[in-house]
Tab-separated table of C-alpha atoms in Angstrom:
chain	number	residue	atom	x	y	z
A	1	UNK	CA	0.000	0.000	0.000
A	2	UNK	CA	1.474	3.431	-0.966
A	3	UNK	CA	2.424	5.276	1.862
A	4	UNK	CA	3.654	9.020	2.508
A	5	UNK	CA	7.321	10.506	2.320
A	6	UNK	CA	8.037	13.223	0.025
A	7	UNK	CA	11.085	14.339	-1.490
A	8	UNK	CA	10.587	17.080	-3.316
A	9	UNK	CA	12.712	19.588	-4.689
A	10	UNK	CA	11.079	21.922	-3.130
A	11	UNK	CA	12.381	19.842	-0.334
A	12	UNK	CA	15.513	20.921	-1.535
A	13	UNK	CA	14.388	24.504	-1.424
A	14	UNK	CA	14.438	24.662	2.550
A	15	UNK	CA	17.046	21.741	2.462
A	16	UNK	CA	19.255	24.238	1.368
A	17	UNK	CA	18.454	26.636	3.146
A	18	UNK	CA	18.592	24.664	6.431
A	19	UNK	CA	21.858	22.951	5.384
A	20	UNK	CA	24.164	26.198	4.853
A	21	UNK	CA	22.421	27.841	7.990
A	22	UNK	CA	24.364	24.476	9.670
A	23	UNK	CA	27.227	25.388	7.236
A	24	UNK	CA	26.702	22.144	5.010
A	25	UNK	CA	26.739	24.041	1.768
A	26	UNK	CA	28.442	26.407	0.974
A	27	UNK	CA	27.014	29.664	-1.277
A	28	UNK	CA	28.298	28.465	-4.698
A	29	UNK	CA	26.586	25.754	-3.667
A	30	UNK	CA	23.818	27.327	-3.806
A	31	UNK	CA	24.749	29.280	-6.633
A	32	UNK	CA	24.596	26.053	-8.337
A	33	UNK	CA	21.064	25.133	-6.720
A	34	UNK	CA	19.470	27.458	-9.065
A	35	UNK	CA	19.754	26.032	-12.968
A	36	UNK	CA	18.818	22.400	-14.043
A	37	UNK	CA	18.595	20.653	-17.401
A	38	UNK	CA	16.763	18.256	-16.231
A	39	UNK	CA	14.978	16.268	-13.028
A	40	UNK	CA	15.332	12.781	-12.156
A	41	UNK	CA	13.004	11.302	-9.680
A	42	UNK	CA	13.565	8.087	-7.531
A	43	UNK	CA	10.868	6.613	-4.494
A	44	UNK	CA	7.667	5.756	-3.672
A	45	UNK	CA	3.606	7.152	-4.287
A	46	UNK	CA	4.722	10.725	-2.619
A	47	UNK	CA	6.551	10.929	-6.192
A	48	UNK	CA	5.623	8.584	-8.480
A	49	UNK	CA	3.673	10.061	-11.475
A	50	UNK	CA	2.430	6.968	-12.806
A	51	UNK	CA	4.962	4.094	-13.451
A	52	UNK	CA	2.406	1.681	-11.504
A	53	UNK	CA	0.311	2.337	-14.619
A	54	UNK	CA	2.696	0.499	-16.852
A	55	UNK	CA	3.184	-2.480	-14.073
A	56	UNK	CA	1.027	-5.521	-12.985
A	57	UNK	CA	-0.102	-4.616	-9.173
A	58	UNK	CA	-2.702	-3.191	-7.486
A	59	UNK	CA	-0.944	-0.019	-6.203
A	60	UNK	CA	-2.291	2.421	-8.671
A	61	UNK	CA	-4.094	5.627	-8.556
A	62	UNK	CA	-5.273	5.720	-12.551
A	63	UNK	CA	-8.511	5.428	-11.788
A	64	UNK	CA	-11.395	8.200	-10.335
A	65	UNK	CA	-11.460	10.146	-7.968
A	66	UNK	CA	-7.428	10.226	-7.994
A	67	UNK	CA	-6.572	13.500	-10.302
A	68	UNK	CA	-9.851	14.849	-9.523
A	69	UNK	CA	-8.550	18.297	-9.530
A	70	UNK	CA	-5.742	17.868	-12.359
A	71	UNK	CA	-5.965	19.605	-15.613
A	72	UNK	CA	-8.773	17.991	-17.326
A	73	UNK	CA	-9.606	15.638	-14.047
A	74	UNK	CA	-7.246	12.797	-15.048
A	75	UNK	CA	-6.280	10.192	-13.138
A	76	UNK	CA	-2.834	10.074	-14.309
A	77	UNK	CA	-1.251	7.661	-11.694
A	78	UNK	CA	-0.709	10.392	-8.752
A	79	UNK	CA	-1.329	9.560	-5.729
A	80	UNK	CA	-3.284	12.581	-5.005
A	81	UNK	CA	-6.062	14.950	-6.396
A	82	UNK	CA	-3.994	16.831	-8.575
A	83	UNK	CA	0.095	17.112	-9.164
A	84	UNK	CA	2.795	16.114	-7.024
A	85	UNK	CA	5.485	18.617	-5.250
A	86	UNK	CA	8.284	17.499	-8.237
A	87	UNK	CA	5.663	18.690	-10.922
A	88	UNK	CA	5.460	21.745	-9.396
A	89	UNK	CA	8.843	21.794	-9.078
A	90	UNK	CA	10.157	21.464	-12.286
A	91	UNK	CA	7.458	23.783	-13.615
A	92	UNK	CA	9.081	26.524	-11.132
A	93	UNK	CA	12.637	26.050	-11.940
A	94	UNK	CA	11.557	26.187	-15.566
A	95	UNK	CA	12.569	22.732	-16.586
A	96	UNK	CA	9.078	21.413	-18.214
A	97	UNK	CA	5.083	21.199	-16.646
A	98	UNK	CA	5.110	17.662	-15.595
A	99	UNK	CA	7.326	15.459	-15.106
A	100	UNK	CA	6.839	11.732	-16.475
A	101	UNK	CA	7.025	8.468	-15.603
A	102	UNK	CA	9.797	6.394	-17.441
A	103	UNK	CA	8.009	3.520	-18.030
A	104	UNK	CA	5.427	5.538	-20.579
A	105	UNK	CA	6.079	4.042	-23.767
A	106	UNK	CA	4.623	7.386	-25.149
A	107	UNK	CA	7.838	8.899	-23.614
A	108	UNK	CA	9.614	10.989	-26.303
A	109	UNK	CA	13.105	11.740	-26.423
A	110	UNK	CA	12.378	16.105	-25.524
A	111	UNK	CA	11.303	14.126	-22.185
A	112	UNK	CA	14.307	12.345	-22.034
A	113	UNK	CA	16.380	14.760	-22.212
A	114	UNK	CA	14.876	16.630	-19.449
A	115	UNK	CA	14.333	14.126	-16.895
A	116	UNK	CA	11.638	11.779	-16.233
A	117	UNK	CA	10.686	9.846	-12.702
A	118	UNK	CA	11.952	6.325	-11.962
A	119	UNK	CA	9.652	6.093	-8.440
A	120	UNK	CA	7.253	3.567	-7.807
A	121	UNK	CA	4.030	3.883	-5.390
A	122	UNK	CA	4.590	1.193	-2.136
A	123	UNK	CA	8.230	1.062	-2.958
A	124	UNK	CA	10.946	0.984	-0.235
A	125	UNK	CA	14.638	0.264	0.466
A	126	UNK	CA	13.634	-3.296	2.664
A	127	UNK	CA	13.256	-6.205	-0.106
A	128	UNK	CA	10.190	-6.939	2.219
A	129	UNK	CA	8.440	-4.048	1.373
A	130	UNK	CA	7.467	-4.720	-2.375
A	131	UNK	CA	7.345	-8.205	-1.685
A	132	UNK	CA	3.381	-8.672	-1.886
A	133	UNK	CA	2.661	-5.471	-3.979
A	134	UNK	CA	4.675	-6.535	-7.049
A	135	UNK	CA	5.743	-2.458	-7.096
A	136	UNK	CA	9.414	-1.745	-8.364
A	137	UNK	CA	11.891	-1.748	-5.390
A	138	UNK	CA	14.297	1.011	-5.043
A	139	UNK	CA	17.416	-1.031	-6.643
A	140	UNK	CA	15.290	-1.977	-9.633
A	141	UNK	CA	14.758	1.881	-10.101
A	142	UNK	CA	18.188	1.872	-10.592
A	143	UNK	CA	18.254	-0.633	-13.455
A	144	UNK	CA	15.269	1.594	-15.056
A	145	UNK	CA	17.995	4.776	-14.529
A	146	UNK	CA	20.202	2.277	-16.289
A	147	UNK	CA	17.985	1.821	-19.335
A	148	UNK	CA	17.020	5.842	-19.329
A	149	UNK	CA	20.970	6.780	-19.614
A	150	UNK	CA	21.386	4.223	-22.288
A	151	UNK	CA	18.183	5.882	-24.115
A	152	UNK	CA	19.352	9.205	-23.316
A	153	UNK	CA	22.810	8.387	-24.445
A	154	UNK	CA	21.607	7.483	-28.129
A	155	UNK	CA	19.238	10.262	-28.322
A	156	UNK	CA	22.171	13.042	-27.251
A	157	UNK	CA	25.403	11.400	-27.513
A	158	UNK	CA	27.503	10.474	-25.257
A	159	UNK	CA	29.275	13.866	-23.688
A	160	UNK	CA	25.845	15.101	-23.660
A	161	UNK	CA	24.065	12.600	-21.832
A	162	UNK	CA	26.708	13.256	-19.192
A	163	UNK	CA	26.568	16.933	-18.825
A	164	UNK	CA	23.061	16.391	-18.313
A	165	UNK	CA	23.071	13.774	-15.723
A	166	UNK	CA	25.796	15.481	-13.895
A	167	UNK	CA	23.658	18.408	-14.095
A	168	UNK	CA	20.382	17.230	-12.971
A	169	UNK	CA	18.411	17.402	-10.063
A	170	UNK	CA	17.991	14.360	-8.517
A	171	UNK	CA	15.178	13.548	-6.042
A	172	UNK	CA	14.839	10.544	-3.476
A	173	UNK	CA	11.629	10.024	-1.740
A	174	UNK	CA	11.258	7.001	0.276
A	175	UNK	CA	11.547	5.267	3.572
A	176	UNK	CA	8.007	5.467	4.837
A	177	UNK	CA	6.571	1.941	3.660
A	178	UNK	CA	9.541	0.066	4.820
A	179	UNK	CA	8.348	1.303	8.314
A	180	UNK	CA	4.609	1.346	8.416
A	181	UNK	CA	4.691	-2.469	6.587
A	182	UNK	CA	7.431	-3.835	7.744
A	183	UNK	CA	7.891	-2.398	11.398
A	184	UNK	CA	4.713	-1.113	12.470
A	185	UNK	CA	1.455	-2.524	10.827
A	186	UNK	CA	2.718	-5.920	10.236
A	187	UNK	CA	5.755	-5.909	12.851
A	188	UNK	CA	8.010	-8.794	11.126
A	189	UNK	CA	11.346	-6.882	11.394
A	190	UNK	CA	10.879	-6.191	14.759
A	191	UNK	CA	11.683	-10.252	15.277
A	192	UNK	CA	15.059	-9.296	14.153
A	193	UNK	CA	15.607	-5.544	14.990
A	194	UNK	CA	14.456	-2.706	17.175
A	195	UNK	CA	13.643	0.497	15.587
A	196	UNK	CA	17.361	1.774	16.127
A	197	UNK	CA	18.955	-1.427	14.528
A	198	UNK	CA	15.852	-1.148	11.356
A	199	UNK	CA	16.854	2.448	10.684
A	200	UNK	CA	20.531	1.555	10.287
A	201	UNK	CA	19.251	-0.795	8.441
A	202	UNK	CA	17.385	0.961	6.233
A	203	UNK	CA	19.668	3.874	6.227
A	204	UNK	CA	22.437	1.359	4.772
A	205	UNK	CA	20.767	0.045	2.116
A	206	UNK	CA	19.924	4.167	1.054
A	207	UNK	CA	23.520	4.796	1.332
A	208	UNK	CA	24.234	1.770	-1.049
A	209	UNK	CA	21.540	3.930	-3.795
A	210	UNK	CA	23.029	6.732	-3.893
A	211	UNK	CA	26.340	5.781	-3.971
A	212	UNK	CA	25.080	3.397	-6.940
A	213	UNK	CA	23.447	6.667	-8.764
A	214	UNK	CA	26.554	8.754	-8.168
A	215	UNK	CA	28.945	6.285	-9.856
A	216	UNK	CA	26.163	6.493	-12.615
A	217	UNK	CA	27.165	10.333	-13.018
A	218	UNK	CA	24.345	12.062	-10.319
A	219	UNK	CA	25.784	14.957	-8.474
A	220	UNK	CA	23.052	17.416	-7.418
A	221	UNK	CA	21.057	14.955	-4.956
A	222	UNK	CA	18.072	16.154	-2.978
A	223	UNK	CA	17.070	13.123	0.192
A	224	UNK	CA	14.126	13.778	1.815
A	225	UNK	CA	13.210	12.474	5.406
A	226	UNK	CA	10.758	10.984	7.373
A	227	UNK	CA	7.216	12.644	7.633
A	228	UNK	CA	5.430	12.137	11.151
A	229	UNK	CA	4.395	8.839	10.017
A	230	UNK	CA	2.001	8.747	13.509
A	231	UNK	CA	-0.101	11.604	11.917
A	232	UNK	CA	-0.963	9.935	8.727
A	233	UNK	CA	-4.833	9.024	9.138
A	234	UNK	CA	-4.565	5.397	8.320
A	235	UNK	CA	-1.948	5.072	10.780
A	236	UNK	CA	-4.307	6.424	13.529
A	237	UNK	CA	-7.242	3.778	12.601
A	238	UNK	CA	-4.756	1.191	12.685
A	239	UNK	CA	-4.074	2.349	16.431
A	240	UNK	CA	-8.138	2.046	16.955
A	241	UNK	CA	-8.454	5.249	18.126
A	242	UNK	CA	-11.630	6.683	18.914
A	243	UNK	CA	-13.278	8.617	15.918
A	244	UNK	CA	-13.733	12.051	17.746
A	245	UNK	CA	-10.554	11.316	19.478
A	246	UNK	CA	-7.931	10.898	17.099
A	247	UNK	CA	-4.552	12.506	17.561
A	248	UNK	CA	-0.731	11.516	15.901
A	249	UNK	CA	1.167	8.615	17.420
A	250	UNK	CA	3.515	9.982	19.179
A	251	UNK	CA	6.067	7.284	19.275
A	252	UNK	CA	6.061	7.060	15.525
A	253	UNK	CA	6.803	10.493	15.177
A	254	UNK	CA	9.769	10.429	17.766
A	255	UNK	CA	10.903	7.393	15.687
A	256	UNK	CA	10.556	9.634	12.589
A	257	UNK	CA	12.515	12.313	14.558
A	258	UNK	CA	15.070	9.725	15.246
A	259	UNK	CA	15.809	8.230	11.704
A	260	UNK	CA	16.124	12.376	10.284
A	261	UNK	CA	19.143	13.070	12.868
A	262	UNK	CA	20.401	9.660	11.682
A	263	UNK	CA	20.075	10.739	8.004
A	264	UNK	CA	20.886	14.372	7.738
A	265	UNK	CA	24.544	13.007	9.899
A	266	UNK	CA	24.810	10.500	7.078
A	267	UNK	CA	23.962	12.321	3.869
A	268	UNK	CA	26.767	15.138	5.542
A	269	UNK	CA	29.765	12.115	5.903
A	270	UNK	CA	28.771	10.846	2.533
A	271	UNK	CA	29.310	14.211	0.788
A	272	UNK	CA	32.276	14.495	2.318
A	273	UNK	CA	33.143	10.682	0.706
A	274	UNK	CA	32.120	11.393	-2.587
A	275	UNK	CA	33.738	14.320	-4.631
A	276	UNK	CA	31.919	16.492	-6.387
A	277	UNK	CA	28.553	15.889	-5.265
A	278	UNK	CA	26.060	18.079	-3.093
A	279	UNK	CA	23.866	15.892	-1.166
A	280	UNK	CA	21.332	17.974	0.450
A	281	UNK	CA	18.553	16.629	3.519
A	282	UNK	CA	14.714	17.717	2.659
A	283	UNK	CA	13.386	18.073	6.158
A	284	UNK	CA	9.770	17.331	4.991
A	285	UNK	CA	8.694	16.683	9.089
A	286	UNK	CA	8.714	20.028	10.598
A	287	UNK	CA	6.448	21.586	7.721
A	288	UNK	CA	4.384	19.083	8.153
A	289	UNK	CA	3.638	18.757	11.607
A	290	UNK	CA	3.195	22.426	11.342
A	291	UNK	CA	0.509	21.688	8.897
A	292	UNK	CA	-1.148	19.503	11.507
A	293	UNK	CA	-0.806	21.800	14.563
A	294	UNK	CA	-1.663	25.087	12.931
A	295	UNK	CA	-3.884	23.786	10.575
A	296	UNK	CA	-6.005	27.826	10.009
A	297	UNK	CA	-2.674	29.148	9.100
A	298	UNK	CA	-2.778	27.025	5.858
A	299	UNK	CA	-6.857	26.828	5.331
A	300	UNK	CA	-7.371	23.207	6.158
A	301	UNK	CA	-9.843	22.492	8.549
A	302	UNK	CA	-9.218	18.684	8.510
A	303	UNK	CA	-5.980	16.984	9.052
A	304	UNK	CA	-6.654	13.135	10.535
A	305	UNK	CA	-8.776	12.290	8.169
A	306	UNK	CA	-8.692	12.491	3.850
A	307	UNK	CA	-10.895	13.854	1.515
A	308	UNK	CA	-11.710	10.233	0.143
A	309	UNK	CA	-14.745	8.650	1.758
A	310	UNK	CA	-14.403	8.300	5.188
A	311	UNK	CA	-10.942	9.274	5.160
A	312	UNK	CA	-10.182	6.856	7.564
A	313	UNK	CA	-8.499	4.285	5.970
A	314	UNK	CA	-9.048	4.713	2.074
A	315	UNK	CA	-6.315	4.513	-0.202
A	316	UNK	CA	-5.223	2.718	-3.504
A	317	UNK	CA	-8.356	0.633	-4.335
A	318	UNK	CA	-10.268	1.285	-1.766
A	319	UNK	CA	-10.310	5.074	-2.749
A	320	UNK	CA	-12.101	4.651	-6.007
A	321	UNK	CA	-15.060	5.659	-8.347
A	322	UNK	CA	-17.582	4.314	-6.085
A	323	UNK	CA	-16.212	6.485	-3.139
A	324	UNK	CA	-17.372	9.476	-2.492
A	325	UNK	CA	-15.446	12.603	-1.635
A	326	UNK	CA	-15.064	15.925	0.177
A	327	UNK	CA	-16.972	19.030	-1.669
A	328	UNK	CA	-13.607	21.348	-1.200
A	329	UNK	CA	-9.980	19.276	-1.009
A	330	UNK	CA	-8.154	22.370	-0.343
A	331	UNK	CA	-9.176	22.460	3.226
A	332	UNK	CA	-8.214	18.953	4.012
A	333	UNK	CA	-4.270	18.504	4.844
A	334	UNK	CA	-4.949	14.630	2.810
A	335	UNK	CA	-6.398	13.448	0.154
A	336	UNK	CA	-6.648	9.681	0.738
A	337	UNK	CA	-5.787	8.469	4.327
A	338	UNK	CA	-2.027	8.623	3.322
A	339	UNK	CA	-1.338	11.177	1.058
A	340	UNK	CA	-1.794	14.959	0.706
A	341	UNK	CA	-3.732	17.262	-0.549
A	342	UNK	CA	-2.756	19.132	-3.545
A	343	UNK	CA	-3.327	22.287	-1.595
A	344	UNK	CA	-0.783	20.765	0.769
A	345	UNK	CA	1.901	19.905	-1.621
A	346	UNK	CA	1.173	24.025	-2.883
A	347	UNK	CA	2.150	25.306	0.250
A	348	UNK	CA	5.000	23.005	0.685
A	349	UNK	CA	6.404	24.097	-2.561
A	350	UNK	CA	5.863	27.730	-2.140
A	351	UNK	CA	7.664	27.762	1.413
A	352	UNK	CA	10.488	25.766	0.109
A	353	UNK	CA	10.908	27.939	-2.975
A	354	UNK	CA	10.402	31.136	-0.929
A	355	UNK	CA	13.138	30.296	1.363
A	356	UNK	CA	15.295	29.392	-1.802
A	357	UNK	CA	14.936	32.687	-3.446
């Protein structure tokens, strides 16, 4: 089931910022944070534009009311009402509108050459975590990135496909499902780890991508954290909470709190190990659990529950045509019980972008 965790280049936008206020980059850094050929995405549903379309599983969001709000109210795959924070991205840094899935075999080579998304809704770094879903794990994303360079490579040439990849933005988005399936909601890992030794875990195997996408030519790399996974709605029904009584799990969100420290330490030492790169942390939490605790400052009115049916537990398939859904989406913080809100993903870009500029 595709669960939350957004990396977003406008992750990167208060990344940045957060990063050289703790004198991680430096300002040609950022100087360099400003002007992309292309964007590459990698992760789960909180990017993935619609390569579950192309891909036997259930996971998919190609079907009403998903994209109920999207230019011509297409369900194109998103995990949400409308587009997703790296659509709004690239359309801000001026790279293209939207930004496709690779596995579109209407995919021409203009979208090639600037940038397409590799990510995969209910994806994850544990083997475990795409074992029943069928979804593309986050090592076979790197085989499709594979496959896109060699496409790339024949459509531009060689020297060219490498200024381009060097050049690109690169987004990572994922982390979430390993924890809420694997750790959580059906606890198997936690026969073999506690939640320190499944982060290291977890943060191991992420270390392992990007060094894999670096020695494929990526140098501009954008890793976004944990959300407050206890604030997600489906992860309050899970914890049987009463209906007019539902608040975030607290000791999911300390975990979540837990695993960023980890990671932001770790994407700084790995910088340090690979020349040449900028490896920036998307702190994707604290805007988010500002979203839930000052909900009127943003205009949602609703933030345990989604816009789809009950908004208690609907997502993927049981979010569908037959559901029925809120009359105004902008004032809910989620649009299924996992995922947000356009609206939501708006404000998140705007504030990152703001704090760029």
């Amino acid at each position: 089931m595709a669960r939350v965790n957004y990396l977003i280049a406008a992750l990167s936008l208060k990344i940045v910022w957060s990063l050289c206020m703790s004198k991680l980059c430096s300002a040609s850094d950022l100087k360099n944070f400003g002007s992309f050929p292309a964007i590459l995405i990698f992760g789960d549903s909180t990017v993935d534009t619609g390569n579950n379309n192309f891909i036997p599983t259930i996971t998919k969001a190609n079907y009403s009311p998903y994209g109920k709000d999207f230019s011509g109210h297409i369900a194109t795959g998103r995990f949400s009402n409308g587009k997703l924070i790296p659509d709004m991205v690239a359309s801000r840094l001026g790279i293209k509108e939207l930004v496709p899935p690779f596995l579109d075999p209407k995919l021409s080579n203009d979208d090639v050459k600037t940038g397409v998304n590799f990510a995969s809704a209910g994806s994850g770094f544990d083997d475990l975590t795409t074992m029943i879903s069928k979804v593309i794990p986050m090592m076979k994303q790197v085989d499709m990135f594979k496959n896109y360079i060699q496409r790339l490579t024949e459509s531009v040439g060689v020297d060219e496909s490498k200024k381009i990849i060097g050049s690109a933005l690169v987004i990572l988005s994922a982390g979430t499902n390993d924890f809420t399936k694997n750790f959580y909601d059906l606890p198997v890992r936690k026969l073999q780890y506690n939640i320190s030794g499944y982060q290291d875990f977890i943060q191991e195997r992420l270390q392992n991508f990007i060094k894999e996408i670096y020695d494929l030519g990526c140098r501009n790399i954008v890793v976004a954290g944990l959300p407050p996974i206890g604030c997600l709605p489906i992860q309050e029904t899970i914890s049987f909470q009463p209906p007019l009584k539902r608040i975030c799990l607290e000791d999911q969100n300390s975990d979540s709190i837990s695993y960023n420290q980890k990671l932001s330490k770790l994407l700084r030492n790995l910088q340090s190990q690979l020349h040449g790169s900028t490896i920036l942390y998307a702190d994707i939490y604290t805007p988010l659990i500002d979203m839930v605790n000052n909900p009127h400052k943003y205009g949602f009115e609703h933030t345990n529950t989604g816009c789809c049916g009950t908004g208690l537990a609907e997502v993927a398939p049981l979010c569908n045509a037959l559901t029925p859904t809120c009359e105004d989406s902008s004032k809910y913080l989620f649009w299924d019980s996992v995922h947000p809100t356009e609206a939501a993903y708006k404000f998140m870009t705007e504030l990152f972008l703001k704090q760029f500029l």
